[in-house]
Amino acid sequence: MALTPGSRPPLRVAVLGCGVVGTEVVRRLVTEGDELAARVGTRLELVGIAVRSLDAERDEVVDRDLLTTDADALVRSADVVVELMGGIEPARSLVLAALGAGACVVTANKALLAQDGPTLYAAADAAGVDLYFEAAVAGAIPIVRPVRESLAGDTVQRLLGIVNGTTNYVLDSMTTEGLDLEQAVKEAQALGYAEADPTADVEGYDAAAKAAILASLAFHTRVALDDVDRTGITALTAADVAWAERTGHVLKLLAVAERARTAEGRDGVLVRVQPTLVPADHPLAGVRQAFNAVFVEAEAAGELMFYGRGAGGAPTSSAVLGDLVSVARHRVLGGKGPVESSHADLPVLDRGEARSRYQVRLEVDDRPGVLSRVAAELAAQDVSIESVRQTPQLTGDDASATLVITTHTAPERAVRATVEAVAALPVVRQVVSVLPVL
Ligand SMILES: NC(=O)C1=CN([C@@H]2O[C@H](COP(=O)(O)OP(=O)(O)OC[C@H]3O[C@@H](n4cnc5c(N)ncnc54)[C@H](O)[C@@H]3O)[C@@H](O)[C@H]2O)C=CC1
Ligand SMILES: N[C@@H](CC=O)C(=O)O
Ligand code: NA
């Protein structure tokens, strides 16, 4: 059936927030109006843009006559609301008001979805409207739709990847240009990658929110931000980056969501975000700057890999516009997007169940017998050693050495107990770092 844009009334689109992503979405709605109309079957009429300040400097593509500070009135007058202001409130109330008034919602707000997704789903379901959020995970990369729809007939076992552009940019800059964390964060902010408060990026909250969203979709189970075991990148030092390189690795902030079974045979899911040593020849090691990559392992599909721009105004606008076209087509032609799928209701397991190889870096006395004392503590917890590397160094008058131990795969709980015991040995001056190895 040919779509005839002129014969149907336009759809009224409201945009909430006109920052990095909002401006790019507005640009494309304005400059690509004819093409979008042809794809949807009617025009997408931008009826208002909710902003904080009417006087702020803006890109010339933004029609000042469309600006309003009354977001509440705007959402009640639209067919589709595109929420790009971020944060929890007032975004949450506005999205709920929009859904309650029968508007479809497209949002990029991972923080809100990870905190209150079920409430939003329920409101969308009650009103019989669409809630789409492709931009909320990994920017331009189509990953929400593949997990939510394309893999709906398969069993996802594991998702693994780099889902925060800012921290990847920062770690990449620290590794390749020797920048310090603060400098690199400033650059990421200037490039439009960082959250309004970049603490969300560097402390891992943003990646954890994305991991929660993906895990919920993949495992048909509600996983919220608080269920994600999270470590950010702020404790990483230039020495960590250098040691990663010396041992043939690259440091990446990885999100992992996987099905797991406890020693007692209880099935559940594990979701975590943590700095991880990625072998230099692994495809994830080559993910540079603000790019993201997600691996999905599914029972029938096998391994899938998704790669692309995970942050930035223009790339993210691609995902937003894709959603906008989908929900608009439903309005025009009928049909509806998926509702929440949480029937599996798997428990989120304790992080101690997570299994990985680990690299433990210690500063020890450089004298005979030290290695055997340390090795004995690992053996006591049944943590087996894959390799040991000892590098002498002179600190002041004392001879000390750096000991880098890589373990075979072991439960996090056992590694934690081992590290505590090792730290208490008199010959161990300091446990400098404990990092999982991919
Ligand atoms: N920047 C990026 O690369 C990506 C951002 N996102 C998400 O997209 C959303 C927007 O992000 P950005 O555009 O980067 O943020 P931003 O901070 O550049 O833009 C947000 C805009 O919303 C406005 N705003 C905030 N509260 C408001 C209110 N109560 N009323 C009216 N306007 C209000 C702010 O003044 C600002 O102009 C966030 O949820 C973010 O997590 C998602 C993927 C990528
Ligand atoms: N701040 C986020 C933006 C995209 O989601 C990031 O850096 O990935
Ligand atoms: Na995406």
XYZ file of C-alpha atoms and ligand atoms in Angstrom:
491
model
C 0.000 0.000 0.000
C 1.426 3.404 -0.951
C 1.564 5.898 1.899
C -0.064 9.226 1.046
C 1.143 11.881 3.486
C -1.227 14.578 2.242
C -4.429 12.649 2.863
C -4.101 12.205 6.637
C -4.007 14.769 9.422
C -0.475 15.419 10.701
C 0.746 13.830 13.927
C 1.502 16.350 16.636
C 5.008 15.828 18.051
C 6.252 17.457 21.265
C 9.945 17.454 22.184
C 10.880 17.805 25.863
C 14.399 19.146 26.338
C 16.501 20.918 23.725
C 20.071 20.023 24.645
C 22.606 17.898 22.770
C 20.156 15.211 21.597
C 17.002 17.360 21.516
C 18.601 19.884 19.160
C 19.622 17.144 16.713
C 16.158 15.573 16.821
C 14.575 18.976 16.116
C 17.068 19.527 13.276
C 16.093 16.312 11.555
C 12.363 16.814 12.108
C 12.726 20.204 10.398
C 15.176 19.377 7.625
C 13.877 15.910 6.744
C 10.155 16.576 7.161
C 9.166 15.504 3.642
C 11.109 12.253 3.750
C 9.796 11.377 7.220
C 6.241 12.160 6.087
C 6.637 9.757 3.170
C 7.909 7.018 5.484
C 5.186 7.495 8.093
C 2.262 8.271 5.818
C 1.580 11.660 7.341
C 3.548 14.715 8.413
C 5.209 14.836 11.815
C 4.289 18.317 12.958
C 6.575 19.695 15.646
C 4.094 21.509 17.901
C 6.358 22.536 20.756
C 9.737 22.203 22.437
C 9.815 22.315 26.227
C 12.844 24.173 27.561
C 14.013 25.583 30.868
C 14.835 29.008 29.506
C 13.255 30.822 26.558
C 16.253 33.145 26.280
C 19.133 30.647 26.164
C 21.316 30.648 23.056
C 20.191 27.944 20.618
C 21.031 26.485 17.243
C 19.337 28.434 14.428
C 17.380 25.345 13.380
C 15.297 25.729 16.568
C 12.209 27.873 15.880
C 11.908 30.109 18.946
C 8.128 30.364 18.451
C 7.888 26.673 19.358
C 9.700 27.043 22.685
C 7.690 26.781 25.874
C 8.431 26.449 29.562
C 5.020 24.838 30.113
C 5.959 21.216 29.463
C 2.885 19.985 31.298
C 0.475 21.693 28.876
C 2.599 20.646 25.895
C 2.494 16.898 26.649
C -1.300 16.997 26.888
C -1.635 18.458 23.400
C 0.542 15.952 21.501
C 0.115 12.611 19.733
C 3.755 11.682 20.327
C 6.010 12.974 23.100
C 9.777 12.726 22.702
C 11.390 13.010 26.129
C 15.004 14.222 25.942
C 15.407 16.230 29.133
C 16.904 13.390 31.164
C 16.822 12.834 34.936
C 13.975 11.446 37.016
C 11.712 14.417 37.734
C 9.971 16.134 36.041
C 10.650 13.661 33.194
C 8.792 10.869 35.018
C 5.638 12.920 35.701
C 5.612 14.321 32.181
C 6.001 10.891 30.564
C 3.215 9.503 32.752
C 1.004 12.491 31.940
C 1.666 12.014 28.224
C 0.873 8.295 28.354
C -2.203 8.965 30.480
C -3.421 11.456 27.885
C -3.051 8.825 25.166
C 0.196 9.994 23.583
C 2.933 7.562 22.532
C 6.288 8.226 24.164
C 9.805 7.961 22.772
C 12.518 8.475 25.362
C 16.315 8.265 25.614
C 16.148 8.352 29.406
C 17.922 5.232 30.715
C 18.056 6.569 34.266
C 14.262 6.818 34.376
C 13.672 3.460 32.677
C 16.108 1.647 34.986
C 14.515 3.169 38.055
C 10.846 3.106 37.124
C 10.425 1.114 33.918
C 7.541 -1.058 35.170
C 5.459 2.022 36.106
C 5.982 3.495 32.659
C 5.176 0.206 30.929
C 1.999 -0.155 32.996
C 0.865 3.357 32.081
C 1.556 2.737 28.387
C -0.272 -0.583 28.549
C -3.282 0.911 30.319
C -3.566 3.601 27.656
C -2.859 1.169 24.776
C 0.004 3.322 23.483
C 3.653 2.753 22.592
C 6.681 3.302 24.805
C 9.916 3.148 22.757
C 13.472 3.744 23.978
C 16.114 2.602 21.493
C 18.292 5.646 22.245
C 18.426 4.753 25.937
C 20.987 1.982 25.376
C 24.159 2.395 23.326
C 23.054 5.497 21.386
C 22.749 4.847 17.672
C 23.295 1.087 17.907
C 20.109 -0.907 17.344
C 20.217 -3.119 20.437
C 16.940 -2.541 22.318
C 14.851 -3.576 19.334
C 16.940 -6.678 18.519
C 16.799 -7.894 22.131
C 13.157 -6.892 22.689
C 11.781 -8.062 19.345
C 14.203 -9.944 17.076
C 15.350 -12.300 19.854
C 11.916 -12.640 21.470
C 11.770 -16.245 20.249
C 15.227 -17.227 21.487
C 16.849 -17.699 24.902
C 19.509 -15.100 25.601
C 22.261 -16.498 27.806
C 24.567 -13.523 28.110
C 25.042 -9.908 27.085
C 28.443 -8.356 27.362
C 29.839 -5.094 26.200
C 30.848 -1.480 26.347
C 27.700 0.621 26.788
C 29.014 3.971 27.992
C 30.682 6.225 25.438
C 32.104 8.712 27.934
C 34.054 6.178 29.993
C 35.270 4.434 26.872
C 36.459 7.800 25.550
C 38.144 8.542 28.880
C 39.884 5.157 29.188
C 40.933 5.314 25.531
C 42.395 8.813 26.023
C 44.211 7.692 29.193
C 45.632 4.682 27.321
C 46.604 6.225 24.000
C 47.233 9.890 24.846
C 48.212 9.699 28.509
C 45.443 12.157 29.484
C 44.332 12.176 33.103
C 40.744 11.374 33.999
C 39.616 14.976 34.581
C 41.042 16.222 31.266
C 39.454 13.361 29.350
C 36.051 13.875 31.016
C 36.142 17.561 30.017
C 36.753 16.545 26.401
C 33.880 14.023 26.516
C 31.589 16.734 27.889
C 32.589 19.159 25.129
C 31.833 16.485 22.519
C 28.306 15.956 23.916
C 28.912 12.416 25.157
C 28.631 12.924 28.909
C 25.485 13.054 31.034
C 24.422 16.429 32.470
C 26.301 15.318 35.597
C 29.241 13.209 34.335
C 29.399 11.438 37.705
C 26.673 9.221 36.232
C 29.172 8.144 33.571
C 32.419 7.816 35.517
C 30.838 6.113 38.532
C 29.163 3.568 36.247
C 25.534 4.526 36.960
C 24.779 5.184 33.290
C 26.231 1.845 32.171
C 24.438 0.117 35.059
C 21.103 1.633 33.977
C 21.689 0.364 30.434
C 22.685 -3.067 31.745
C 19.475 -3.184 33.808
C 17.365 -2.293 30.763
C 19.040 -4.900 28.546
C 18.891 -7.581 31.237
C 15.169 -6.937 31.810
C 14.465 -7.337 28.105
C 16.780 -10.293 27.550
C 15.755 -12.367 30.561
C 12.034 -11.374 30.727
C 12.669 -10.330 34.305
C 12.532 -7.001 36.092
C 16.063 -5.791 36.749
C 16.445 -2.318 38.249
C 19.463 -0.066 38.677
C 19.876 -1.175 42.304
C 20.152 -4.812 41.192
C 23.311 -4.064 39.225
C 26.653 -4.566 40.920
C 28.461 -1.389 39.866
C 32.042 -0.154 39.928
C 33.022 2.965 37.989
C 36.382 4.103 36.650
C 37.291 6.848 39.138
C 39.616 4.628 41.190
C 41.661 3.638 38.130
C 45.112 5.172 37.915
C 47.689 5.762 35.194
C 49.570 2.805 36.722
C 46.521 0.541 36.218
C 46.404 1.594 32.567
C 50.162 1.013 32.181
C 50.023 -2.412 33.864
C 47.117 -3.421 31.666
C 49.259 -2.648 28.637
C 52.323 -4.417 30.086
C 50.316 -7.601 30.588
C 48.768 -7.525 27.096
C 45.387 -6.044 27.993
C 43.288 -2.921 27.537
C 41.140 -1.546 30.384
C 37.445 -1.220 29.480
C 34.328 -0.562 31.537
C 32.276 -3.659 30.745
C 28.635 -4.411 31.406
C 27.804 -8.095 31.815
C 24.313 -9.586 32.183
C 24.091 -13.360 32.292
C 22.036 -16.308 33.387
C 23.713 -18.166 36.250
C 23.134 -21.070 38.600
C 24.253 -21.054 42.219
C 26.206 -23.936 43.764
C 22.884 -25.005 45.314
C 21.286 -25.200 41.846
C 19.201 -22.005 42.018
C 18.751 -20.292 38.626
C 18.949 -16.547 38.354
C 20.656 -13.636 36.663
C 23.797 -11.683 37.397
C 24.218 -8.117 36.205
C 27.363 -6.093 36.759
C 29.386 -3.163 35.476
C 33.080 -3.095 36.252
C 36.463 -2.088 34.847
C 37.783 -5.207 33.155
C 41.050 -6.239 31.551
C 40.312 -7.124 27.947
C 43.002 -9.098 26.078
C 44.538 -6.800 23.459
C 43.535 -9.151 20.620
C 39.848 -9.322 21.676
C 37.398 -7.362 19.433
C 36.274 -5.268 22.444
C 39.843 -4.020 22.894
C 39.559 -2.301 19.517
C 36.439 -0.334 20.491
C 37.875 3.187 20.625
C 36.722 6.671 21.604
C 32.980 6.921 22.358
C 32.075 3.829 20.349
C 30.087 1.054 22.036
C 29.872 -2.670 21.312
C 27.552 -5.334 22.672
C 27.926 -9.106 22.300
C 24.810 -11.210 22.701
C 24.914 -14.968 23.166
C 21.603 -16.693 22.516
C 20.790 -20.381 22.531
C 19.681 -20.724 18.917
C 21.187 -17.609 17.322
C 24.656 -18.200 18.777
C 26.900 -15.148 19.026
C 25.835 -11.735 17.767
C 27.818 -8.510 17.849
C 26.503 -4.949 17.686
C 28.909 -2.040 17.210
C 28.625 1.676 16.581
C 28.412 5.161 18.021
C 27.150 4.945 21.588
C 26.879 8.656 22.335
C 26.665 12.094 20.749
C 23.785 14.218 19.502
C 23.537 13.152 15.857
C 24.037 9.400 16.368
C 21.538 9.341 19.227
C 19.024 11.281 17.137
C 19.092 8.389 14.654
C 17.738 6.009 17.299
C 15.157 8.558 18.469
C 13.918 9.217 14.938
C 13.758 5.488 14.223
C 11.470 5.059 17.222
C 9.466 8.099 16.250
C 8.812 6.694 12.780
C 7.789 3.329 14.293
C 5.276 4.724 16.764
C 3.960 7.187 14.181
C 3.404 4.348 11.704
C 1.404 2.524 14.356
C -0.740 5.628 14.767
C -1.295 5.877 11.040
C -1.566 2.251 9.979
C -2.593 0.553 13.229
C -0.600 -1.918 15.278
C 1.299 -1.512 18.486
C 4.786 -2.073 19.847
C 5.665 -4.673 22.484
C 4.524 -4.435 26.084
C 6.609 -5.342 29.136
C 7.701 -8.989 29.261
C 8.676 -9.959 32.818
C 7.002 -13.343 33.250
C 10.271 -15.258 33.880
C 10.773 -13.292 37.112
C 14.242 -14.729 37.757
C 15.990 -13.747 41.002
C 18.978 -11.447 40.758
C 21.819 -13.417 42.332
C 24.483 -12.132 44.672
C 27.619 -10.801 42.920
C 29.698 -13.389 44.773
C 28.315 -16.000 42.346
C 29.899 -14.235 39.342
C 32.738 -16.253 37.842
C 35.705 -14.755 36.046
C 39.461 -14.834 35.738
C 41.060 -12.128 37.862
C 44.314 -10.234 37.816
C 45.570 -9.346 41.297
C 48.428 -6.849 41.558
C 50.385 -6.769 44.799
C 53.316 -4.843 46.159
C 55.330 -7.320 48.236
C 58.661 -7.644 50.036
C 61.261 -8.800 47.543
C 62.610 -11.780 49.486
C 62.534 -15.587 49.330
C 59.323 -17.397 50.290
C 56.926 -14.552 49.516
C 55.435 -16.172 46.460
C 54.756 -19.451 48.244
C 53.004 -17.607 51.129
C 50.741 -15.783 48.686
C 50.109 -18.933 46.634
C 49.097 -20.802 49.786
C 46.321 -18.269 50.486
C 44.942 -18.706 46.973
C 45.036 -22.489 47.321
C 43.196 -22.239 50.647
C 40.205 -20.706 48.827
C 40.519 -23.115 45.901
C 41.528 -20.297 43.570
C 43.942 -21.692 41.049
C 46.745 -19.636 39.528
C 47.059 -19.297 35.757
C 50.227 -17.171 35.726
C 52.505 -15.119 37.960
C 54.754 -12.270 36.994
C 57.179 -10.679 39.426
C 58.905 -7.383 38.704
C 61.464 -6.030 41.178
C 61.410 -2.343 41.994
C 63.262 -0.207 44.504
C 61.132 2.046 46.676
C 63.360 4.192 48.922
C 65.689 2.013 50.973
C 63.392 -1.015 50.865
C 63.504 -3.590 48.151
C 59.984 -4.412 47.045
C 58.475 -6.138 44.057
C 55.267 -6.027 42.069
C 53.555 -9.382 41.848
C 50.899 -9.793 39.176
C 48.863 -12.966 39.614
C 46.285 -14.066 37.076
C 43.833 -16.658 38.347
C 41.890 -19.287 36.487
C 38.124 -18.773 36.472
C 36.890 -18.528 40.054
C 33.805 -17.216 41.883
C 34.090 -13.588 42.904
C 33.307 -14.596 46.491
C 36.397 -16.832 46.672
C 38.626 -14.219 45.074
C 37.409 -11.582 47.540
C 38.153 -13.868 50.503
C 41.579 -14.674 49.054
C 42.449 -11.026 48.586
C 41.511 -10.260 52.190
C 43.743 -13.071 53.430
C 46.614 -12.044 51.143
C 46.357 -8.400 52.252
C 46.825 -9.526 55.868
C 50.147 -11.270 55.154
C 53.089 -9.362 56.662
C 55.089 -9.806 53.438
C 52.368 -8.061 51.422
C 52.744 -4.295 51.540
C 49.648 -3.478 49.510
C 46.999 -5.080 47.317
C 47.147 -2.492 44.566
C 44.338 -3.720 42.318
C 41.986 -6.631 41.686
C 40.471 -6.642 38.219
C 38.418 -9.213 36.331
C 39.945 -10.455 33.086
C 37.715 -11.140 30.098
N 24.215 12.856 24.893
C 24.217 11.584 24.510
O 25.131 11.104 23.847
C 23.074 10.697 24.858
C 22.086 11.074 25.735
N 21.073 10.224 26.047
C 20.006 10.634 26.929
O 19.255 11.656 26.274
C 18.721 12.541 27.237
C 19.189 13.951 26.892
O 20.588 13.975 26.924
P 21.422 15.234 26.396
O 20.726 15.869 25.259
O 22.805 14.752 26.240
O 21.344 16.175 27.668
P 21.462 17.739 27.744
O 21.755 18.087 29.151
O 22.347 18.256 26.671
O 19.976 18.185 27.356
C 18.886 18.118 28.224
C 18.106 19.384 28.030
O 16.894 19.269 28.743
C 16.658 20.491 29.381
N 15.800 20.279 30.551
C 16.127 19.642 31.686
N 15.096 19.699 32.549
C 14.127 20.394 31.934
C 12.832 20.806 32.309
N 12.354 20.512 33.516
N 12.090 21.487 31.426
C 12.572 21.798 30.211
N 13.795 21.449 29.784
C 14.568 20.754 30.646
C 18.024 21.029 29.783
O 17.995 22.411 29.984
C 18.861 20.609 28.579
O 18.875 21.619 27.582
C 19.194 12.038 28.601
O 18.213 11.191 29.134
C 20.439 11.242 28.252
O 20.704 10.243 29.198
C 20.980 8.981 25.492
C 21.927 8.547 24.614
C 23.058 9.360 24.249
N 26.557 9.602 28.664
C 26.210 8.504 27.830
C 25.426 8.978 26.659
C 24.810 7.881 25.926
O 24.039 7.091 26.436
C 27.475 7.828 27.357
O 28.548 8.404 27.525
O 27.383 6.716 26.835
Na 20.459 2.077 20.878
